[in-house]
CSV table of C-alpha atoms and ligand atoms in Angstrom, one decimal:
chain,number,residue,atom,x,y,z
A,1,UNK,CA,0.0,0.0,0.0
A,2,UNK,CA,1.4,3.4,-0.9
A,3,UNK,CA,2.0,5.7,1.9
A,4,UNK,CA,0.4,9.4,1.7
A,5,UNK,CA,2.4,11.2,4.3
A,6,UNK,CA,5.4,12.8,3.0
A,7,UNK,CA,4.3,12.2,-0.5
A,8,UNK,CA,5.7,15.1,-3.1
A,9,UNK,CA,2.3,16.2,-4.8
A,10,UNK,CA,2.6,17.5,-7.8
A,11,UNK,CA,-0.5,20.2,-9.0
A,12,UNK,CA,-0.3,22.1,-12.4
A,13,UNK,CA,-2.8,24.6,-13.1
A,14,UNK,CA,-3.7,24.2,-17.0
A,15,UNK,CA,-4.5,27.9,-17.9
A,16,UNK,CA,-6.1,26.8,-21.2
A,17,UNK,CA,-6.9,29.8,-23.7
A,18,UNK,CA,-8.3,31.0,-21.0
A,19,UNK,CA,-5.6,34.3,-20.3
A,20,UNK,CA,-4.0,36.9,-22.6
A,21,UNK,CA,-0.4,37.1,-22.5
A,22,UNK,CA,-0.6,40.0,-20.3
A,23,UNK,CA,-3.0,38.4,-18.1
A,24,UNK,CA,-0.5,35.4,-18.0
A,25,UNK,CA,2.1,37.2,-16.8
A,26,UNK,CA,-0.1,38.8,-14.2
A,27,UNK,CA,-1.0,35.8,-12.5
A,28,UNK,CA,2.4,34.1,-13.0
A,29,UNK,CA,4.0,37.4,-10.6
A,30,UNK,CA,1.2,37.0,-8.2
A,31,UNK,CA,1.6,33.2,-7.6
A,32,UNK,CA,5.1,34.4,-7.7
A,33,UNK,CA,4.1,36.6,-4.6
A,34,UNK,CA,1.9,33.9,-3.1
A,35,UNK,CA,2.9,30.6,-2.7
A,36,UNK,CA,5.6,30.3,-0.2
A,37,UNK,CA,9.4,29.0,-0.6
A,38,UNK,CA,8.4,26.4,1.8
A,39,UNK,CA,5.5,24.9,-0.5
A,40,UNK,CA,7.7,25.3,-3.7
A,41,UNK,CA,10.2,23.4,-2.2
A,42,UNK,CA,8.2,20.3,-0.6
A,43,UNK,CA,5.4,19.9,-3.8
A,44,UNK,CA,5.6,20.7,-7.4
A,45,UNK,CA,3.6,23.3,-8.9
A,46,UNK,CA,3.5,24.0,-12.2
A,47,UNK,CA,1.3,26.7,-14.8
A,48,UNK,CA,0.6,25.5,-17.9
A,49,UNK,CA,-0.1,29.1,-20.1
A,50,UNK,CA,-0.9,28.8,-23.7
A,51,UNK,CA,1.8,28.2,-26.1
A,52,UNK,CA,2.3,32.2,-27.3
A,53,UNK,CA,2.5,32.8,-23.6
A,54,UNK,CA,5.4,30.5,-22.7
A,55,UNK,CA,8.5,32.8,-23.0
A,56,UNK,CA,7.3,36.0,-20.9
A,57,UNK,CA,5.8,33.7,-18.1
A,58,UNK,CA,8.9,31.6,-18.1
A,59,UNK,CA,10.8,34.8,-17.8
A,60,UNK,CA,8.6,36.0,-14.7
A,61,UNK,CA,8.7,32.8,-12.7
A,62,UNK,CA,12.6,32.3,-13.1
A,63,UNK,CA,14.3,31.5,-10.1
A,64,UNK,CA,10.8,31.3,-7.9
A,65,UNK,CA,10.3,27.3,-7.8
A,66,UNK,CA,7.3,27.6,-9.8
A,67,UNK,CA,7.5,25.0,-13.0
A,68,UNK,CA,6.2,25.5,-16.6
A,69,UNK,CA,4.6,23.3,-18.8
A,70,UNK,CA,3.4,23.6,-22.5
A,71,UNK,CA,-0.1,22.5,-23.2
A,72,UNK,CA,0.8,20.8,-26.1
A,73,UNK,CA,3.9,20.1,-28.2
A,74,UNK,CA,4.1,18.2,-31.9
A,75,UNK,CA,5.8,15.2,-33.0
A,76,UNK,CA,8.2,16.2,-35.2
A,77,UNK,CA,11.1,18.6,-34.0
A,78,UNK,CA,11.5,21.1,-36.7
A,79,UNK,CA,10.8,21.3,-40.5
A,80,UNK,CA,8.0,22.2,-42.8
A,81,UNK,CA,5.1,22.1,-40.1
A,82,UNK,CA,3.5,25.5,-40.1
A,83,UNK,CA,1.8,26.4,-36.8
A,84,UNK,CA,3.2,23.6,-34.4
A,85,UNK,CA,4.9,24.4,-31.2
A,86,UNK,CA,8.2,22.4,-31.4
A,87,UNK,CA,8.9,20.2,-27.6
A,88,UNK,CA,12.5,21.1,-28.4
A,89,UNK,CA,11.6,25.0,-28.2
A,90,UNK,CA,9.4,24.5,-25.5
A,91,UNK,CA,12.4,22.9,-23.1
A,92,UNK,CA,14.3,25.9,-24.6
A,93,UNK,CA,11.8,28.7,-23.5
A,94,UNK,CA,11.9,26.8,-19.9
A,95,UNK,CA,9.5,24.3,-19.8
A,96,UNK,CA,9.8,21.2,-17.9
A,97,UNK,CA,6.9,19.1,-18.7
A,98,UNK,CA,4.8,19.0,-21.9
A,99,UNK,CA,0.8,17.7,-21.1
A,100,UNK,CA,0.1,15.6,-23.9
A,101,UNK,CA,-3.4,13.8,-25.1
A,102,UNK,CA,-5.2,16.2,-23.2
A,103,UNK,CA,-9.0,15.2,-23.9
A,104,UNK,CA,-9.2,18.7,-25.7
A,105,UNK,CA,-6.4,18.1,-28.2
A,106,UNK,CA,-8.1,14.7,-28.7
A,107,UNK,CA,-11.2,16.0,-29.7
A,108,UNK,CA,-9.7,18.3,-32.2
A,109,UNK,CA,-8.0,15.6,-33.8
A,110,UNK,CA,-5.3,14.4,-31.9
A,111,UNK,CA,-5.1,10.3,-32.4
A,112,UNK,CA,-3.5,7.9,-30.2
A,113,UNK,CA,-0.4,7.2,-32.8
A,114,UNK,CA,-0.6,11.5,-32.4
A,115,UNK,CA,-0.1,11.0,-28.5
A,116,UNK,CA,2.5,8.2,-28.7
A,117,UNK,CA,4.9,10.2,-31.3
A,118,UNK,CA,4.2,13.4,-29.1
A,119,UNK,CA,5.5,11.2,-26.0
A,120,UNK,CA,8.7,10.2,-27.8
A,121,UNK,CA,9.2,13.8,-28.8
A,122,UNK,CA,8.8,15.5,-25.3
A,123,UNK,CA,11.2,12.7,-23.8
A,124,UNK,CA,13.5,13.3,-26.6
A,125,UNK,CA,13.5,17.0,-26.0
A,126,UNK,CA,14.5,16.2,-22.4
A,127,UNK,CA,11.2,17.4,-21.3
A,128,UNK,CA,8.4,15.1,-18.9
A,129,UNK,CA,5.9,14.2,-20.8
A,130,UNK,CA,2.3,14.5,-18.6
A,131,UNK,CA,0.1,11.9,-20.8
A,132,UNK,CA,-3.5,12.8,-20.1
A,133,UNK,CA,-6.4,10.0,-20.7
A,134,UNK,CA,-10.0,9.3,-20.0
A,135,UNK,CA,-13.3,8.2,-20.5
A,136,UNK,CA,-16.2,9.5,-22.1
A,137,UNK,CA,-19.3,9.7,-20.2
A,138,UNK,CA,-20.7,6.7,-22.5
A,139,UNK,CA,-17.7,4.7,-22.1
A,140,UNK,CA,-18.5,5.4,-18.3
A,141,UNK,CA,-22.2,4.6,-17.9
A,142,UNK,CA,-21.4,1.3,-20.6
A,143,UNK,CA,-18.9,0.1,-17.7
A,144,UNK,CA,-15.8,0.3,-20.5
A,145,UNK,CA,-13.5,2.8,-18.2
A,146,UNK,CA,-11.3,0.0,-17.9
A,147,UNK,CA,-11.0,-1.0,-21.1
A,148,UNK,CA,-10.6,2.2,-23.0
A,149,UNK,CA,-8.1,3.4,-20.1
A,150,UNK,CA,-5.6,0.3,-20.4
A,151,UNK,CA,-5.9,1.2,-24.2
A,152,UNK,CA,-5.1,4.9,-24.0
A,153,UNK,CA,-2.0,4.2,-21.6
A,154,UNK,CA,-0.7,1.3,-23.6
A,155,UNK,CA,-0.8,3.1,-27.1
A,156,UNK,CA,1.1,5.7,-25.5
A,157,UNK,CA,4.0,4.0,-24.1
A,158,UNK,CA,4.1,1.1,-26.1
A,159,UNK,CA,7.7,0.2,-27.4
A,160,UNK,CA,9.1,2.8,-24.5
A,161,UNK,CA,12.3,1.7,-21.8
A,162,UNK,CA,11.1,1.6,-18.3
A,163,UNK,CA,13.8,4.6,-17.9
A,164,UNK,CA,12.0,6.9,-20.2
A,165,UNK,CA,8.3,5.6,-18.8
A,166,UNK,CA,9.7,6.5,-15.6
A,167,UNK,CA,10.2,10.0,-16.3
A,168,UNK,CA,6.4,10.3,-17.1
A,169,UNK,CA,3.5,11.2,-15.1
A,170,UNK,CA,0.0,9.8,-16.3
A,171,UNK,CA,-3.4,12.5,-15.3
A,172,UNK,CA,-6.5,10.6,-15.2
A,173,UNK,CA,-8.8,13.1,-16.8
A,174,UNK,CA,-12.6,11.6,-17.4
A,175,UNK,CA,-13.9,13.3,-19.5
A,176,UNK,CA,-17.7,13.5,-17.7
A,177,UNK,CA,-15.7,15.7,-14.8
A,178,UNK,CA,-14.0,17.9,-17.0
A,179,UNK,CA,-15.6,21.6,-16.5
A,180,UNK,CA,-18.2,19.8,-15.1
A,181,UNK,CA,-18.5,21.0,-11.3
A,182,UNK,CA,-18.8,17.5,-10.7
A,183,UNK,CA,-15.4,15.5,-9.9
A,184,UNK,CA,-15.1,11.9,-9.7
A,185,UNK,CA,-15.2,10.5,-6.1
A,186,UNK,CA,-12.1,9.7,-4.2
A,187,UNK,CA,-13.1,6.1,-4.2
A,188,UNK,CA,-13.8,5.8,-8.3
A,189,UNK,CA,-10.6,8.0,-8.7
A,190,UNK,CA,-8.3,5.8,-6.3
A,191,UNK,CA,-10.0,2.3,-8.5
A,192,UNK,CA,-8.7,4.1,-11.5
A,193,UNK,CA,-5.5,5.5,-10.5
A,194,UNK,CA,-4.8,1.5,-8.8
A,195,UNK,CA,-5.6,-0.1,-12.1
A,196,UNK,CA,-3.0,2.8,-14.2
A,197,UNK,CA,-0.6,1.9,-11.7
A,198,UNK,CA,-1.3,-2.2,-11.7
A,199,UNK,CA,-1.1,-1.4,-15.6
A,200,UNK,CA,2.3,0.2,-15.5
A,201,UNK,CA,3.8,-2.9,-14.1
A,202,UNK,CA,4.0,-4.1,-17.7
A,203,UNK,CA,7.5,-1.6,-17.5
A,204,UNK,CA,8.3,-3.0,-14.5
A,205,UNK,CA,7.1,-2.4,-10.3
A,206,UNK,CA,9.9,0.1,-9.8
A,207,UNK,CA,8.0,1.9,-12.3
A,208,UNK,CA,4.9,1.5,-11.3
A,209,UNK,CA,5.5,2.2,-8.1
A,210,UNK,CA,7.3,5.6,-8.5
A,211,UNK,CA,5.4,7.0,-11.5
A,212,UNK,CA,3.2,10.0,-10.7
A,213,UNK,CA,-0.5,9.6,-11.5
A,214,UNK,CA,-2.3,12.6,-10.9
A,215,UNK,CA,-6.1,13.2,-11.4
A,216,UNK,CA,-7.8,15.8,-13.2
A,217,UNK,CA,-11.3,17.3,-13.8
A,218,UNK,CA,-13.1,19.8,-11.7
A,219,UNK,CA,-10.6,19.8,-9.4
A,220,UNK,CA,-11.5,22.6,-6.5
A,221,UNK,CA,-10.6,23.4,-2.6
A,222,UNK,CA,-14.1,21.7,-1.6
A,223,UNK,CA,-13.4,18.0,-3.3
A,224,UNK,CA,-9.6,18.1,-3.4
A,225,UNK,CA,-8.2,17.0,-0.1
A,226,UNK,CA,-10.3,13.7,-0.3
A,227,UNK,CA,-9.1,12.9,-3.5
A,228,UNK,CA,-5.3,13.7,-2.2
A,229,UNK,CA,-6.0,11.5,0.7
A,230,UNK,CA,-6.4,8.5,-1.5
A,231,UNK,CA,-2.8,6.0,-1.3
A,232,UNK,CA,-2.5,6.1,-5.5
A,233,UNK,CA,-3.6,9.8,-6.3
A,234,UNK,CA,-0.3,11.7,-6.8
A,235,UNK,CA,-1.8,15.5,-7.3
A,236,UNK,CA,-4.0,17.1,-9.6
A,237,UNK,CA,-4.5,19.3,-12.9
A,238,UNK,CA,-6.4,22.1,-12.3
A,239,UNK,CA,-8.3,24.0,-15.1
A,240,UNK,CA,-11.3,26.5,-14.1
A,241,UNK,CA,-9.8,26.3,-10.0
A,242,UNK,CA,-6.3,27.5,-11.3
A,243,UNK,CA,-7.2,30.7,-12.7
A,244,UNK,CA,-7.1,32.6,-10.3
A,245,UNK,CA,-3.7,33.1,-7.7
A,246,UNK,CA,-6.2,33.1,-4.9
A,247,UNK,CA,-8.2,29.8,-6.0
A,248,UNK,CA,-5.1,27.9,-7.0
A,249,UNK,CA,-3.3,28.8,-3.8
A,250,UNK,CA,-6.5,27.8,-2.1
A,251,UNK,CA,-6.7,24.3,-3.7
A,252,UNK,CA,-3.0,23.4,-3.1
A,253,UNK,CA,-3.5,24.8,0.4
A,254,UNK,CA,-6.5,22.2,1.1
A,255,UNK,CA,-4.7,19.9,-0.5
A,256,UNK,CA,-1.5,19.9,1.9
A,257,UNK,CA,-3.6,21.0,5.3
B,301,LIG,P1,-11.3,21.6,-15.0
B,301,LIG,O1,-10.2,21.2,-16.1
B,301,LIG,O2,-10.5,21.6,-13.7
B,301,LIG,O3,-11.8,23.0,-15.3
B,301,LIG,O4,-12.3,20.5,-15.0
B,301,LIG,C1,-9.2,20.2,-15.9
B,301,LIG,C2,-8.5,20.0,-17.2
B,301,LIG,O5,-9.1,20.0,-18.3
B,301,LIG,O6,-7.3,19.8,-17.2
């Protein structure tokens, strides 16, 4: 059984297209402002602003503690791919992690051979790839979670070293919770994230045992402390909660109380 005290949670606020550029660095100097050396240095938290926004807030959060992430990167590092946000260029404007498969890109056309090249590419850009998957609501009420879940994880790491799955962190994202107002429960989110983690003994138990799985989907300071109490829940991604400095700080606060 995995033990929650002293666990390292790890919370990313996924700003979305949700802020201006100006309005992203505003919110990365006030997290700046708020959230103390002492969190920074026991959790991770990390902002994920949209791609165009990436250089000015990595320039206002260096040297705080606070981590960046891209929202997206493509598969191919450079050439004649007009419009694509290259991981290589996203490590060198200062991200560390790159969420990929997010349900969003998925439904605009991302396909799972998308999410297992976009993997490779993150790892390969020496960034940590945050692989996002989840259910429909149909998949949900039909009793295929499971199923489609095992599916999603395996497509993406298929062919990967344990070393480089290592470096990952898996969100468990259902799609019925996203912007919903209505999380899953601590109990359906622990089943899920205990079944990932059984799953990700196919790359061995050292892997499984030390790979971050975080959950994600109306995530906010009322319903997060149960679902951080849970032994396989690893921290959360934050949408709607996480744009403000005043709701984010409130959900990590809950969270860590
Ligand atoms: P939400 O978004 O917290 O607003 O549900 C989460 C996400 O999409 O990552």
């Amino acid at each position: 059984m995995r033990s929650n005290s002293r666990k390292r949670f790890w919370f990313c606020g996924n700003w979305k297209l949700h802020k201006s550029v100006a309005e992203s660095v505003a919110l990365a100097t006030t997290l700046r402002e708020h959230l103390s050396a002492t969190l920074l240095g026991s959790h991770d938290v990390v902002v994920a602003p949209s791609t165009i926004a990436l250089a000015p807030v990595a320039h206002c959060l260096h040297g705080s503690g606070i981590q960046l992430a891209a929202q997206d990167v493509f598969l191919a590092h450079q050439g004649a791919w007009t419009g694509q946000t290259s991981a290589i260029h996203a490590h060198e404007v200062g991200c560390r992690y790159a969420l990929i498969g997010h349900s969003e890109r998925r439904q605009t056309g991302d396909t799972e051979d998308d999410v297992a090249g976009k993997v490779r590419a993150a790892l390969q850009a020496g960034l940590f790839p945050v692989l996002c998957l989840g259910e429909t609501a149909e998949q949900h009420r039909a009793s295929k979670s499971f199923d489609h879940l095992a599916q999603q994880l395996h497509n993406a790491f298929a062919g990967l070293a344990p070393q480089a799955v290592t470096t990952c962190l898996v969100a468990y994202e259902p799609l019925w919770a996203i912007g919903t107002g209505l999380p899953a429960s601590p109990e359906w989110a622990q089943q899920v994230h205990a079944f990932l983690r059984k799953q990700l003994e196919t790359w061995g138990t050292m892997v499984a045992e030390s790979l971050r799985i975080v959950y994600g989907g109306s995530v906010t300071h009322h319903h997060v402390k149960k679902l951080m109490e849970q032994p396989d829940v690893d921290g959360a991604l934050i949408g709607g909660a996480a744009l403000t400095a005043h709701s984010f700080g409130d959900v990590i606060n809950e969270a860590i109380s």
